[in-house]
mmCIF file of C-alpha atoms in Angstrom:
data_model
loop_
_atom_site.group_PDB
_atom_site.id
_atom_site.type_symbol
_atom_site.label_atom_id
_atom_site.label_comp_id
_atom_site.label_asym_id
_atom_site.label_seq_id
_atom_site.Cartn_x
_atom_site.Cartn_y
_atom_site.Cartn_z
ATOM 1 C CA UNK A 1 0.000 0.000 0.000
ATOM 2 C CA UNK A 2 1.442 3.356 -1.034
ATOM 3 C CA UNK A 3 1.565 6.045 1.631
ATOM 4 C CA UNK A 4 0.188 9.479 0.841
ATOM 5 C CA UNK A 5 2.598 12.389 0.651
ATOM 6 C CA UNK A 6 3.439 14.266 3.827
ATOM 7 C CA UNK A 7 4.633 17.772 3.091
ATOM 8 C CA UNK A 8 5.130 20.503 5.690
ATOM 9 C CA UNK A 9 5.851 24.076 4.629
ATOM 10 C CA UNK A 10 6.434 27.069 6.835
ATOM 11 C CA UNK A 11 8.653 29.907 7.926
ATOM 12 C CA UNK A 12 11.857 29.156 9.802
ATOM 13 C CA UNK A 13 12.485 29.994 13.438
ATOM 14 C CA UNK A 14 16.256 29.547 13.797
ATOM 15 C CA UNK A 15 18.175 29.058 17.039
ATOM 16 C CA UNK A 16 21.826 28.322 17.704
ATOM 17 C CA UNK A 17 23.888 25.542 19.229
ATOM 18 C CA UNK A 18 23.345 23.938 22.637
ATOM 19 C CA UNK A 19 19.788 25.217 23.026
ATOM 20 C CA UNK A 20 18.506 23.625 26.211
ATOM 21 C CA UNK A 21 14.971 22.554 26.974
ATOM 22 C CA UNK A 22 14.598 25.227 29.675
ATOM 23 C CA UNK A 23 15.002 27.970 27.072
ATOM 24 C CA UNK A 24 12.269 26.408 24.923
ATOM 25 C CA UNK A 25 9.895 25.515 27.759
ATOM 26 C CA UNK A 26 10.587 27.860 30.706
ATOM 27 C CA UNK A 27 9.954 26.140 34.031
ATOM 28 C CA UNK A 28 8.478 29.258 35.603
ATOM 29 C CA UNK A 29 5.495 28.945 33.190
ATOM 30 C CA UNK A 30 4.940 25.186 33.450
ATOM 31 C CA UNK A 31 2.607 25.395 36.439
ATOM 32 C CA UNK A 32 0.665 28.404 35.140
ATOM 33 C CA UNK A 33 -1.386 26.352 32.678
ATOM 34 C CA UNK A 34 -1.230 25.588 28.974
ATOM 35 C CA UNK A 35 -2.359 29.021 27.785
ATOM 36 C CA UNK A 36 0.295 30.818 29.828
ATOM 37 C CA UNK A 37 2.994 28.359 28.773
ATOM 38 C CA UNK A 38 2.113 28.779 25.093
ATOM 39 C CA UNK A 39 2.298 32.566 25.512
ATOM 40 C CA UNK A 40 5.930 32.244 26.628
ATOM 41 C CA UNK A 41 7.341 29.337 24.599
ATOM 42 C CA UNK A 42 10.918 30.024 23.483
ATOM 43 C CA UNK A 43 10.725 33.734 24.316
ATOM 44 C CA UNK A 44 14.139 33.496 25.993
ATOM 45 C CA UNK A 45 15.579 32.569 22.578
ATOM 46 C CA UNK A 46 13.366 34.564 20.227
ATOM 47 C CA UNK A 47 11.269 37.166 22.068
ATOM 48 C CA UNK A 48 8.736 37.552 19.234
ATOM 49 C CA UNK A 49 8.246 33.801 18.692
ATOM 50 C CA UNK A 50 5.201 33.246 20.941
ATOM 51 C CA UNK A 51 3.215 35.990 19.216
ATOM 52 C CA UNK A 52 4.423 35.811 15.627
ATOM 53 C CA UNK A 53 4.880 32.124 14.854
ATOM 54 C CA UNK A 54 2.241 30.542 12.651
ATOM 55 C CA UNK A 55 0.892 27.010 12.753
ATOM 56 C CA UNK A 56 3.011 24.954 10.356
ATOM 57 C CA UNK A 57 6.247 26.878 10.869
ATOM 58 C CA UNK A 58 9.569 25.026 11.074
ATOM 59 C CA UNK A 59 11.982 25.026 14.056
ATOM 60 C CA UNK A 60 15.662 24.952 13.033
ATOM 61 C CA UNK A 61 18.517 24.490 15.474
ATOM 62 C CA UNK A 62 22.247 24.055 15.532
ATOM 63 C CA UNK A 63 24.106 21.252 17.240
ATOM 64 C CA UNK A 64 22.982 19.540 20.455
ATOM 65 C CA UNK A 65 19.412 20.851 20.207
ATOM 66 C CA UNK A 66 17.341 20.116 23.294
ATOM 67 C CA UNK A 67 20.228 19.434 25.633
ATOM 68 C CA UNK A 68 20.046 19.342 29.435
ATOM 69 C CA UNK A 69 16.859 18.036 31.011
ATOM 70 C CA UNK A 70 14.306 15.440 30.001
ATOM 71 C CA UNK A 71 11.617 18.141 29.838
ATOM 72 C CA UNK A 72 9.487 17.438 26.794
ATOM 73 C CA UNK A 73 10.161 20.682 24.948
ATOM 74 C CA UNK A 74 9.503 18.929 21.621
ATOM 75 C CA UNK A 75 5.887 18.345 22.649
ATOM 76 C CA UNK A 76 5.585 21.994 23.643
ATOM 77 C CA UNK A 77 6.821 23.071 20.196
ATOM 78 C CA UNK A 78 4.341 20.729 18.542
ATOM 79 C CA UNK A 79 1.439 22.000 20.647
ATOM 80 C CA UNK A 80 2.457 25.555 19.741
ATOM 81 C CA UNK A 81 2.111 24.602 16.064
ATOM 82 C CA UNK A 82 5.614 23.757 14.878
ATOM 83 C CA UNK A 83 5.290 21.225 12.027
ATOM 84 C CA UNK A 84 8.853 19.878 11.890
ATOM 85 C CA UNK A 85 12.281 20.260 13.451
ATOM 86 C CA UNK A 86 15.514 20.448 11.475
ATOM 87 C CA UNK A 87 18.878 20.655 13.214
ATOM 88 C CA UNK A 88 22.583 19.930 12.972
ATOM 89 C CA UNK A 89 22.178 17.394 15.782
ATOM 90 C CA UNK A 90 19.865 16.826 18.722
ATOM 91 C CA UNK A 91 20.277 15.341 22.154
ATOM 92 C CA UNK A 92 19.067 11.752 22.184
ATOM 93 C CA UNK A 93 16.186 12.504 24.525
ATOM 94 C CA UNK A 94 15.009 15.521 22.495
ATOM 95 C CA UNK A 95 15.130 13.413 19.325
ATOM 96 C CA UNK A 96 13.153 10.615 20.979
ATOM 97 C CA UNK A 97 10.666 13.030 22.561
ATOM 98 C CA UNK A 98 10.072 14.516 19.103
ATOM 99 C CA UNK A 99 9.203 11.127 17.637
ATOM 100 C CA UNK A 100 7.168 10.140 20.699
ATOM 101 C CA UNK A 101 4.971 13.231 20.421
ATOM 102 C CA UNK A 102 4.593 12.927 16.640
ATOM 103 C CA UNK A 103 6.866 15.814 15.638
ATOM 104 C CA UNK A 104 9.067 15.010 12.622
ATOM 105 C CA UNK A 105 12.753 15.726 13.253
ATOM 106 C CA UNK A 106 15.686 15.695 10.839
ATOM 107 C CA UNK A 107 19.362 15.951 11.767
ATOM 108 C CA UNK A 108 21.343 17.228 8.785
ATOM 109 C CA UNK A 109 24.784 18.214 10.087
ATOM 110 C CA UNK A 110 26.527 21.168 8.476
ATOM 111 C CA UNK A 111 23.794 21.476 5.836
ATOM 112 C CA UNK A 112 21.746 23.316 8.486
ATOM 113 C CA UNK A 113 23.862 26.389 7.672
ATOM 114 C CA UNK A 114 21.842 26.678 4.437
ATOM 115 C CA UNK A 115 18.704 27.552 6.426
ATOM 116 C CA UNK A 116 18.286 30.954 8.054
ATOM 117 C CA UNK A 117 15.769 32.713 10.261
ATOM 118 C CA UNK A 118 12.736 33.735 8.227
ATOM 119 C CA UNK A 119 13.438 31.469 5.245
ATOM 120 C CA UNK A 120 10.468 29.601 3.804
ATOM 121 C CA UNK A 121 11.115 25.847 3.894
ATOM 122 C CA UNK A 122 9.266 22.819 2.529
ATOM 123 C CA UNK A 123 9.897 19.437 4.152
ATOM 124 C CA UNK A 124 8.903 16.128 2.626
ATOM 125 C CA UNK A 125 8.568 14.125 5.831
ATOM 126 C CA UNK A 126 8.494 10.772 4.003
ATOM 127 C CA UNK A 127 11.558 11.250 1.810
ATOM 128 C CA UNK A 128 13.596 13.662 3.928
ATOM 129 C CA UNK A 129 13.889 16.218 1.120
ATOM 130 C CA UNK A 130 14.186 19.723 2.553
ATOM 131 C CA UNK A 131 13.754 22.609 0.131
ATOM 132 C CA UNK A 132 14.670 26.144 1.094
ATOM 133 C CA UNK A 133 12.149 28.048 -0.997
ATOM 134 C CA UNK A 134 13.888 31.341 -0.191
ATOM 135 C CA UNK A 135 17.346 30.389 -1.488
ATOM 136 C CA UNK A 136 16.562 27.456 -3.771
ATOM 137 C CA UNK A 137 18.860 25.111 -1.813
ATOM 138 C CA UNK A 138 17.827 21.465 -1.567
ATOM 139 C CA UNK A 139 19.028 19.237 1.245
ATOM 140 C CA UNK A 140 18.510 15.485 1.337
ATOM 141 C CA UNK A 141 18.202 14.371 4.941
ATOM 142 C CA UNK A 142 18.275 10.714 5.855
ATOM 143 C CA UNK A 143 14.679 9.536 5.612
ATOM 144 C CA UNK A 144 12.988 8.593 8.870
ATOM 145 C CA UNK A 145 12.913 4.815 9.296
ATOM 146 C CA UNK A 146 9.644 2.968 8.736
ATOM 147 C CA UNK A 147 9.624 1.988 12.419
ATOM 148 C CA UNK A 148 9.793 5.613 13.616
ATOM 149 C CA UNK A 149 7.575 6.868 10.803
ATOM 150 C CA UNK A 150 4.768 4.689 12.146
ATOM 151 C CA UNK A 151 4.838 6.633 15.440
ATOM 152 C CA UNK A 152 4.746 9.919 13.542
ATOM 153 C CA UNK A 153 1.829 8.755 11.396
ATOM 154 C CA UNK A 154 -0.231 8.022 14.500
ATOM 155 C CA UNK A 155 0.647 11.413 15.967
ATOM 156 C CA UNK A 156 2.933 9.956 18.622
ATOM 157 C CA UNK A 157 3.481 6.964 20.853
ATOM 158 C CA UNK A 158 0.441 7.645 23.039
ATOM 159 C CA UNK A 159 -1.887 7.776 20.045
ATOM 160 C CA UNK A 160 -0.355 4.584 18.617
ATOM 161 C CA UNK A 161 -0.828 2.740 21.891
ATOM 162 C CA UNK A 162 -4.454 3.876 22.130
ATOM 163 C CA UNK A 163 -5.085 2.667 18.578
ATOM 164 C CA UNK A 164 -3.619 -0.742 19.482
ATOM 165 C CA UNK A 165 -4.863 -0.860 23.050
ATOM 166 C CA UNK A 166 -6.088 -4.443 22.861
ATOM 167 C CA UNK A 167 -2.571 -5.586 21.925
ATOM 168 C CA UNK A 168 -1.128 -4.007 25.080
ATOM 169 C CA UNK A 169 -3.687 -5.250 27.593
ATOM 170 C CA UNK A 170 -2.248 -7.871 29.897
ATOM 171 C CA UNK A 171 -5.493 -8.964 31.482
ATOM 172 C CA UNK A 172 -8.680 -9.217 29.498
#
């Protein structure tokens, strides 16, 4: 069975190297509720981000994106409306949290230098083709494995488990 195309297109919000989860999801807003948290997502990095980002935009980072804590900043970005993450490299837990919450993530090494703040980017989630519509550059990321793609297709691990709940029940 052939899978339908999965294309995400949006404006780039670009951050640097070693961006920690605290700077994406500030702890002082975690207990204030979802609305307050969403009003302050990533403002330590890009002050205008919470107000100006649009659903479908793309988050681009340097190396070691999402370092430090196990805080699920990837889920916060997804709930804010980010459609995909592209970076030089990501911490293992940020990468896994991205997949687990259904947020496509691509690590592309030095090629990330071809993507700048405000560029318009199109991402083919199935093939890994990243097109910078502003500059014309094309970057071929390693495609996401079928195993991980299945989690993304469901919208995350939680949604996949709910869809297959009967397979996970130990006692019937």
